Amino acid sequence: MIRHNGKSLCALLLAVLLTLNLCACGCQSQQSPAPTGETVTDGAGRTLALPEDPAEEKIASVYGTAVPFLVALGLSEQVVAVNAKSSFWTDAVPALDEAGTVGRGVVDLEALAASGATVLVHRANDRETVEAVERLGIDVVCISGEDLEGIYQTLRLLGTYFGREDRAEEVIAWMEGKFEIIDEIVAGIPQEERVTALVMGSEPGRIAGGDMLQSWMIEKAGGISVSAQVTNDSNWMNVGVETVFSWNPQYLFCTSSAALDYTPEELLTDPAWSALAAVEDGRVYQIPARIDTWDMPGVASVLGTFWMLHTMYPDAFSTQELEAEIEDYYTFLFGRTFDADYLGYTLT
């Protein structure tokens, strides 16, 4: 029988522990790194890790354009703070009416931190806010949708991030079907009958440039956008009334996505505007609707394009056909229709 004194036993134990530790380190160094998880690229080109449980994410946004996308994808119940541009959205979607706010366009960082939000959906061209929000430990998903491809990309981005891929593809398929109808109608309009048009913003001389959705809608509806050659990073731009007169559009559309400091009626009765072709022929209109917006990025751009098509070419697309498309849109998005008087539009 071999006996060990206290010192030799202690030395033996230390040697065993050292051997085990070295083995563990060696084994660990040979293991593959743990998976980093799936990622997606957002509208600002940033690579984002997808949430482990998308259904548990709490969404906030101060970007009014985000609202139609969130509603279209069925994410309203996850919204804790939102900037709804009109009462229509909070009336039509009860969950949005219950949501709070963390700013209108500009993020209130203190309110956002206290909101319980885990992710902010924000515009793609605001790096400073993105960095400030991320310092709070809140993720940011940036979106941009100033043309049809951008709208589709935004739907797929949010669909992937929040686990609503199937719904995103359903919405895109619906939109594609509608734009195919528009393309077929426009193809039948002779080139020599195409008219020129411009979308004007919140004040006279402030217009949608060629890189904005509103100008794209004009072209999609068979019109010729007079501002196609001027751009401003997808933002409204002030070109001045003189430039509008030099373009002399046959149709002047006024946005419903921003409050106007004028009315179409004022332009039509103002002698200073009487030489403009659109005014002379009585073709100045505000894009519908009073409490909804058909010219903002999102699924409603389908309606705005149908409306422009009808307004510029009523013989090619009738009032009855437009009414049917309006009903189909609201049924698809909200499961019900809304009165024209409530929404605030009149068809001719």
GROMACS .gro file of C-alpha atoms in nm:
model
  348
    1MET     CA    1   0.000   0.000   0.000
    2ILE     CA    2   0.140   0.334  -0.105
    3ARG     CA    3   0.087   0.625   0.126
    4HIS     CA    4   0.097   0.994   0.028
    5ASN     CA    5   0.168   1.277   0.263
    6GLY     CA    6  -0.037   1.602   0.243
    7LYS     CA    7   0.210   1.789   0.021
    8SER     CA    8   0.238   1.514  -0.241
    9LEU     CA    9  -0.142   1.475  -0.259
   10CYS     CA   10  -0.187   1.847  -0.311
   11ALA     CA   11   0.075   1.849  -0.586
   12LEU     CA   12  -0.098   1.557  -0.755
   13LEU     CA   13  -0.436   1.733  -0.753
   14LEU     CA   14  -0.285   2.052  -0.895
   15ALA     CA   15  -0.125   1.856  -1.177
   16VAL     CA   16  -0.454   1.688  -1.261
   17LEU     CA   17  -0.642   2.019  -1.263
   18LEU     CA   18  -0.375   2.180  -1.481
   19THR     CA   19  -0.395   1.893  -1.729
   20LEU     CA   20  -0.774   1.914  -1.746
   21ASN     CA   21  -0.760   2.291  -1.793
   22LEU     CA   22  -0.510   2.266  -2.079
   23CYS     CA   23  -0.720   1.999  -2.244
   24ALA     CA   24  -1.032   2.212  -2.216
   25CYS     CA   25  -0.855   2.511  -2.367
   26GLY     CA   26  -0.721   2.302  -2.651
   27CYS     CA   27  -1.062   2.151  -2.724
   28GLN     CA   28  -1.230   2.492  -2.712
   29SER     CA   29  -0.982   2.647  -2.955
   30GLN     CA   30  -1.066   2.381  -3.212
   31GLN     CA   31  -1.445   2.436  -3.194
   32SER     CA   32  -1.627   2.634  -3.467
   33PRO     CA   33  -1.760   2.977  -3.364
   34ALA     CA   34  -2.122   2.981  -3.249
   35PRO     CA   35  -2.371   3.069  -3.526
   36THR     CA   36  -2.435   3.442  -3.549
   37GLY     CA   37  -2.794   3.400  -3.669
   38GLU     CA   38  -2.973   3.522  -3.980
   39THR     CA   39  -2.940   3.880  -4.099
   40VAL     CA   40  -3.118   4.122  -4.330
   41THR     CA   41  -3.007   4.443  -4.502
   42ASP     CA   42  -3.224   4.747  -4.427
   43GLY     CA   43  -3.309   5.051  -4.638
   44ALA     CA   44  -2.992   5.233  -4.529
   45GLY     CA   45  -2.770   4.939  -4.630
   46ARG     CA   46  -2.711   4.831  -4.269
   47THR     CA   47  -2.684   4.461  -4.180
   48LEU     CA   48  -2.927   4.369  -3.901
   49ALA     CA   49  -2.956   4.049  -3.699
   50LEU     CA   50  -3.307   3.909  -3.705
   51PRO     CA   51  -3.488   3.892  -3.369
   52GLU     CA   52  -3.504   3.556  -3.198
   53ASP     CA   53  -3.880   3.596  -3.144
   54PRO     CA   54  -4.024   3.856  -3.385
   55ALA     CA   55  -4.369   3.833  -3.226
   56GLU     CA   56  -4.226   3.970  -2.899
   57GLU     CA   57  -4.077   4.284  -3.057
   58LYS     CA   58  -4.232   4.614  -2.950
   59ILE     CA   59  -4.235   4.867  -3.233
   60ALA     CA   60  -4.207   5.246  -3.222
   61SER     CA   61  -4.185   5.501  -3.501
   62VAL     CA   62  -4.196   5.877  -3.551
   63TYR     CA   63  -4.196   5.832  -3.930
   64GLY     CA   64  -4.549   5.867  -4.064
   65THR     CA   65  -4.462   5.672  -4.378
   66ALA     CA   66  -4.400   5.361  -4.166
   67VAL     CA   67  -4.763   5.337  -4.056
   68PRO     CA   68  -4.916   5.201  -4.381
   69PHE     CA   69  -4.644   4.936  -4.403
   70LEU     CA   70  -4.697   4.821  -4.044
   71VAL     CA   71  -5.073   4.803  -4.097
   72ALA     CA   72  -5.040   4.618  -4.428
   73LEU     CA   73  -4.825   4.353  -4.262
   74GLY     CA   74  -5.058   4.308  -3.965
   75LEU     CA   75  -4.810   4.443  -3.710
   76SER     CA   76  -5.037   4.701  -3.545
   77GLU     CA   77  -5.078   4.498  -3.224
   78GLN     CA   78  -4.700   4.519  -3.167
   79VAL     CA   79  -4.685   4.898  -3.201
   80VAL     CA   80  -4.630   5.085  -2.873
   81ALA     CA   81  -4.566   5.433  -3.017
   82VAL     CA   82  -4.654   5.577  -3.356
   83ASN     CA   83  -4.684   5.894  -3.561
   84ALA     CA   84  -5.013   5.865  -3.749
   85LYS     CA   85  -5.043   6.153  -3.994
   86SER     CA   86  -5.422   6.158  -3.976
   87SER     CA   87  -5.705   6.037  -3.759
   88PHE     CA   88  -5.800   5.784  -4.025
   89TRP     CA   89  -5.534   5.537  -3.914
   90THR     CA   90  -5.621   5.551  -3.546
   91ASP     CA   91  -5.993   5.532  -3.627
   92ALA     CA   92  -5.955   5.238  -3.865
   93VAL     CA   93  -5.697   5.046  -3.658
   94PRO     CA   94  -5.788   5.036  -3.285
   95ALA     CA   95  -5.441   4.913  -3.183
   96LEU     CA   96  -5.284   5.231  -3.320
   97ASP     CA   97  -5.530   5.442  -3.123
   98GLU     CA   98  -5.401   5.277  -2.806
   99ALA     CA   99  -5.036   5.337  -2.894
  100GLY     CA  100  -4.844   5.630  -2.748
  101THR     CA  101  -4.606   5.870  -2.919
  102VAL     CA  102  -4.232   5.930  -2.899
  103GLY     CA  103  -4.219   6.230  -3.132
  104ARG     CA  104  -4.352   6.353  -3.463
  105GLY     CA  105  -4.079   6.314  -3.723
  106VAL     CA  106  -3.807   6.381  -3.463
  107VAL     CA  107  -3.746   6.120  -3.192
  108ASP     CA  108  -3.792   6.215  -2.826
  109LEU     CA  109  -3.514   5.994  -2.690
  110GLU     CA  110  -3.632   6.015  -2.331
  111ALA     CA  111  -3.986   5.915  -2.426
  112LEU     CA  112  -3.855   5.636  -2.649
  113ALA     CA  113  -3.642   5.494  -2.368
  114ALA     CA  114  -3.947   5.486  -2.141
  115SER     CA  115  -4.186   5.345  -2.404
  116GLY     CA  116  -4.082   4.982  -2.378
  117ALA     CA  117  -4.000   4.972  -2.750
  118THR     CA  118  -3.740   4.720  -2.861
  119VAL     CA  119  -3.712   4.845  -3.220
  120LEU     CA  120  -3.760   5.179  -3.396
  121VAL     CA  121  -3.874   5.185  -3.759
  122HIS     CA  122  -3.722   5.501  -3.906
  123ARG     CA  123  -3.636   5.677  -4.230
  124ALA     CA  124  -3.317   5.574  -4.403
  125ASN     CA  125  -3.153   5.918  -4.434
  126ASP     CA  126  -3.118   6.007  -4.065
  127ARG     CA  127  -2.792   5.850  -3.946
  128GLU     CA  128  -2.764   6.078  -3.641
  129THR     CA  129  -3.094   5.956  -3.494
  130VAL     CA  130  -3.010   5.593  -3.572
  131GLU     CA  131  -2.686   5.617  -3.375
  132ALA     CA  132  -2.852   5.795  -3.081
  133VAL     CA  133  -3.129   5.534  -3.058
  134GLU     CA  134  -2.885   5.244  -3.080
  135ARG     CA  135  -2.694   5.393  -2.785
  136LEU     CA  136  -3.016   5.342  -2.586
  137GLY     CA  137  -2.994   4.970  -2.661
  138ILE     CA  138  -3.290   4.987  -2.901
  139ASP     CA  139  -3.259   4.837  -3.248
  140VAL     CA  140  -3.339   5.048  -3.557
  141VAL     CA  141  -3.477   4.930  -3.891
  142CYS     CA  142  -3.441   5.195  -4.164
  143ILE     CA  143  -3.687   5.202  -4.454
  144SER     CA  144  -3.714   5.388  -4.784
  145GLY     CA  145  -3.978   5.355  -5.056
  146GLU     CA  146  -3.982   5.635  -5.312
  147ASP     CA  147  -4.062   5.407  -5.605
  148LEU     CA  148  -4.236   5.075  -5.660
  149GLU     CA  149  -3.921   4.871  -5.612
  150GLY     CA  150  -3.850   5.058  -5.288
  151ILE     CA  151  -4.202   4.984  -5.162
  152TYR     CA  152  -4.159   4.614  -5.240
  153GLN     CA  153  -3.818   4.610  -5.071
  154THR     CA  154  -3.963   4.775  -4.760
  155LEU     CA  155  -4.247   4.522  -4.741
  156ARG     CA  156  -4.000   4.234  -4.773
  157LEU     CA  157  -3.759   4.390  -4.524
  158LEU     CA  158  -4.022   4.440  -4.254
  159GLY     CA  159  -4.184   4.108  -4.340
  160THR     CA  160  -3.853   3.926  -4.291
  161TYR     CA  161  -3.754   4.116  -3.977
  162PHE     CA  162  -4.090   4.069  -3.803
  163GLY     CA  163  -4.164   3.718  -3.930
  164ARG     CA  164  -4.439   3.823  -4.173
  165GLU     CA  165  -4.279   3.704  -4.497
  166ASP     CA  166  -4.594   3.536  -4.628
  167ARG     CA  167  -4.806   3.845  -4.572
  168ALA     CA  168  -4.544   4.064  -4.741
  169GLU     CA  169  -4.554   3.846  -5.051
  170GLU     CA  170  -4.935   3.849  -5.045
  171VAL     CA  171  -4.941   4.230  -5.041
  172ILE     CA  172  -4.679   4.253  -5.315
  173ALA     CA  173  -4.872   4.009  -5.534
  174TRP     CA  174  -5.188   4.218  -5.487
  175MET     CA  175  -5.003   4.537  -5.586
  176GLU     CA  176  -4.840   4.370  -5.886
  177GLY     CA  177  -5.181   4.260  -6.009
  178LYS     CA  178  -5.316   4.615  -5.982
  179PHE     CA  179  -5.021   4.772  -6.160
  180GLU     CA  180  -5.055   4.515  -6.438
  181ILE     CA  181  -5.411   4.642  -6.489
  182ILE     CA  182  -5.280   5.000  -6.503
  183ASP     CA  183  -5.005   4.903  -6.749
  184GLU     CA  184  -5.259   4.739  -6.981
  185ILE     CA  185  -5.479   5.050  -6.981
  186VAL     CA  186  -5.188   5.290  -7.031
  187ALA     CA  187  -5.055   5.081  -7.319
  188GLY     CA  188  -5.374   5.164  -7.506
  189ILE     CA  189  -5.329   5.542  -7.475
  190PRO     CA  190  -5.157   5.682  -7.789
  191GLN     CA  191  -4.831   5.866  -7.724
  192GLU     CA  192  -4.962   6.180  -7.892
  193GLU     CA  193  -5.244   6.193  -7.635
  194ARG     CA  194  -5.019   6.174  -7.329
  195VAL     CA  195  -5.046   6.480  -7.103
  196THR     CA  196  -4.793   6.658  -6.883
  197ALA     CA  197  -4.838   6.681  -6.506
  198LEU     CA  198  -4.674   6.797  -6.185
  199VAL     CA  199  -4.730   6.722  -5.817
  200MET     CA  200  -4.695   7.034  -5.600
  201GLY     CA  201  -4.627   7.022  -5.228
  202SER     CA  202  -4.724   7.224  -4.923
  203GLU     CA  203  -4.670   7.564  -5.087
  204PRO     CA  204  -4.670   7.700  -5.444
  205GLY     CA  205  -4.338   7.631  -5.612
  206ARG     CA  206  -4.255   7.339  -5.381
  207ILE     CA  207  -4.266   7.025  -5.594
  208ALA     CA  208  -4.201   6.652  -5.609
  209GLY     CA  209  -3.884   6.591  -5.807
  210GLY     CA  210  -3.817   6.309  -6.046
  211ASP     CA  211  -3.685   6.080  -5.772
  212MET     CA  212  -4.003   6.098  -5.563
  213LEU     CA  213  -4.293   5.853  -5.562
  214GLN     CA  214  -4.542   6.116  -5.677
  215SER     CA  215  -4.354   6.173  -6.003
  216TRP     CA  216  -4.324   5.798  -6.053
  217MET     CA  217  -4.701   5.769  -6.011
  218ILE     CA  218  -4.759   6.027  -6.285
  219GLU     CA  219  -4.544   5.828  -6.526
  220LYS     CA  220  -4.703   5.497  -6.424
  221ALA     CA  221  -5.048   5.644  -6.491
  222GLY     CA  222  -4.946   5.738  -6.843
  223GLY     CA  223  -4.857   6.103  -6.782
  224ILE     CA  224  -4.536   6.289  -6.851
  225SER     CA  225  -4.374   6.427  -6.536
  226VAL     CA  226  -4.242   6.777  -6.607
  227SER     CA  227  -4.009   6.755  -6.305
  228ALA     CA  228  -3.851   6.423  -6.408
  229GLN     CA  229  -3.506   6.579  -6.456
  230VAL     CA  230  -3.477   6.751  -6.115
  231THR     CA  231  -3.402   6.560  -5.796
  232ASN     CA  232  -3.343   6.633  -5.429
  233ASP     CA  233  -3.254   6.306  -5.253
  234SER     CA  234  -3.621   6.198  -5.259
  235ASN     CA  235  -3.729   6.513  -5.073
  236TRP     CA  236  -3.971   6.792  -5.165
  237MET     CA  237  -3.786   7.080  -5.325
  238ASN     CA  238  -3.850   7.451  -5.377
  239VAL     CA  239  -3.803   7.539  -5.744
  240GLY     CA  240  -4.016   7.853  -5.737
  241VAL     CA  241  -4.337   7.950  -5.910
  242GLU     CA  242  -4.143   8.080  -6.212
  243THR     CA  243  -4.008   7.731  -6.281
  244VAL     CA  244  -4.355   7.580  -6.250
  245PHE     CA  245  -4.477   7.831  -6.510
  246SER     CA  246  -4.185   7.750  -6.740
  247TRP     CA  247  -4.280   7.381  -6.724
  248ASN     CA  248  -4.646   7.475  -6.784
  249PRO     CA  249  -4.802   7.136  -6.693
  250GLN     CA  250  -5.144   7.048  -6.832
  251TYR     CA  251  -5.241   6.891  -6.497
  252LEU     CA  252  -5.142   7.019  -6.154
  253PHE     CA  253  -5.186   6.775  -5.866
  254CYS     CA  254  -5.156   6.897  -5.507
  255THR     CA  255  -5.034   6.647  -5.249
  256SER     CA  256  -5.249   6.522  -4.964
  257SER     CA  257  -4.944   6.397  -4.771
  258ALA     CA  258  -4.878   6.742  -4.621
  259ALA     CA  259  -5.088   7.039  -4.510
  260LEU     CA  260  -5.125   7.297  -4.787
  261ASP     CA  261  -5.096   7.671  -4.734
  262TYR     CA  262  -5.311   7.720  -5.042
  263THR     CA  263  -5.604   7.541  -5.206
  264PRO     CA  264  -5.665   7.428  -5.565
  265GLU     CA  265  -5.963   7.664  -5.571
  266GLU     CA  266  -5.741   7.960  -5.485
  267LEU     CA  267  -5.505   7.878  -5.772
  268LEU     CA  268  -5.795   7.840  -6.014
  269THR     CA  269  -5.931   8.187  -5.927
  270ASP     CA  270  -5.598   8.370  -5.889
  271PRO     CA  271  -5.528   8.592  -6.194
  272ALA     CA  272  -5.156   8.547  -6.138
  273TRP     CA  273  -5.194   8.177  -6.214
  274SER     CA  274  -5.434   8.212  -6.505
  275ALA     CA  275  -5.166   8.169  -6.773
  276LEU     CA  276  -5.073   7.820  -6.650
  277ALA     CA  277  -5.220   7.555  -6.880
  278ALA     CA  278  -5.355   7.348  -6.589
  279VAL     CA  279  -5.529   7.653  -6.442
  280GLU     CA  280  -5.661   7.778  -6.774
  281ASP     CA  281  -5.825   7.440  -6.840
  282GLY     CA  282  -5.946   7.395  -6.480
  283ARG     CA  283  -5.724   7.094  -6.419
  284VAL     CA  284  -5.590   7.159  -6.070
  285TYR     CA  285  -5.675   6.888  -5.817
  286GLN     CA  286  -5.578   6.776  -5.469
  287ILE     CA  287  -5.490   6.407  -5.457
  288PRO     CA  288  -5.745   6.226  -5.236
  289ALA     CA  289  -5.831   6.191  -4.964
  290ARG     CA  290  -5.900   6.446  -4.692
  291ILE     CA  291  -5.821   6.211  -4.403
  292ASP     CA  292  -5.629   5.944  -4.594
  293THR     CA  293  -5.333   5.984  -4.827
  294TRP     CA  294  -5.309   5.815  -5.165
  295ASP     CA  295  -4.973   5.962  -5.265
  296MET     CA  296  -4.761   5.846  -4.972
  297PRO     CA  297  -4.519   5.552  -5.005
  298GLY     CA  298  -4.704   5.228  -4.935
  299VAL     CA  299  -4.988   5.018  -5.069
  300ALA     CA  300  -5.211   5.325  -5.118
  301SER     CA  301  -4.986   5.436  -5.403
  302VAL     CA  302  -5.195   5.190  -5.607
  303LEU     CA  303  -5.502   5.406  -5.540
  304GLY     CA  304  -5.316   5.728  -5.613
  305THR     CA  305  -5.201   5.591  -5.948
  306PHE     CA  306  -5.551   5.468  -6.038
  307TRP     CA  307  -5.687   5.813  -5.946
  308MET     CA  308  -5.427   5.993  -6.162
  309LEU     CA  309  -5.508   5.758  -6.450
  310HIS     CA  310  -5.879   5.835  -6.421
  311THR     CA  311  -5.820   6.210  -6.381
  312MET     CA  312  -5.588   6.243  -6.681
  313TYR     CA  313  -5.765   5.988  -6.903
  314PRO     CA  314  -6.129   5.950  -6.790
  315ASP     CA  315  -6.228   5.785  -7.117
  316ALA     CA  316  -5.972   5.509  -7.060
  317PHE     CA  317  -6.059   5.449  -6.693
  318SER     CA  318  -6.409   5.539  -6.576
  319THR     CA  319  -6.545   5.667  -6.246
  320GLN     CA  320  -6.717   5.332  -6.187
  321GLU     CA  321  -6.394   5.142  -6.243
  322LEU     CA  322  -6.210   5.371  -6.001
  323GLU     CA  323  -6.482   5.327  -5.736
  324ALA     CA  324  -6.446   4.949  -5.765
  325GLU     CA  325  -6.070   4.972  -5.712
  326ILE     CA  326  -6.114   5.199  -5.409
  327GLU     CA  327  -6.350   4.948  -5.248
  328ASP     CA  328  -6.114   4.661  -5.325
  329TYR     CA  329  -5.818   4.843  -5.169
  330TYR     CA  330  -5.990   4.917  -4.839
  331THR     CA  331  -6.139   4.568  -4.821
  332PHE     CA  332  -5.797   4.412  -4.879
  333LEU     CA  333  -5.615   4.629  -4.624
  334PHE     CA  334  -5.881   4.680  -4.357
  335GLY     CA  335  -6.145   4.418  -4.418
  336ARG     CA  336  -6.412   4.682  -4.481
  337THR     CA  337  -6.494   4.983  -4.694
  338PHE     CA  338  -6.533   5.350  -4.600
  339ASP     CA  339  -6.772   5.617  -4.727
  340ALA     CA  340  -6.633   5.872  -4.970
  341ASP     CA  341  -6.773   6.152  -4.751
  342TYR     CA  342  -6.588   6.013  -4.449
  343LEU     CA  343  -6.258   5.976  -4.634
  344GLY     CA  344  -6.309   6.314  -4.799
  345TYR     CA  345  -6.299   6.272  -5.173
  346THR     CA  346  -6.527   6.336  -5.470
  347LEU     CA  347  -6.500   6.156  -5.804
  348THR     CA  348  -6.597   6.314  -6.134
   0.00000   0.00000   0.00000
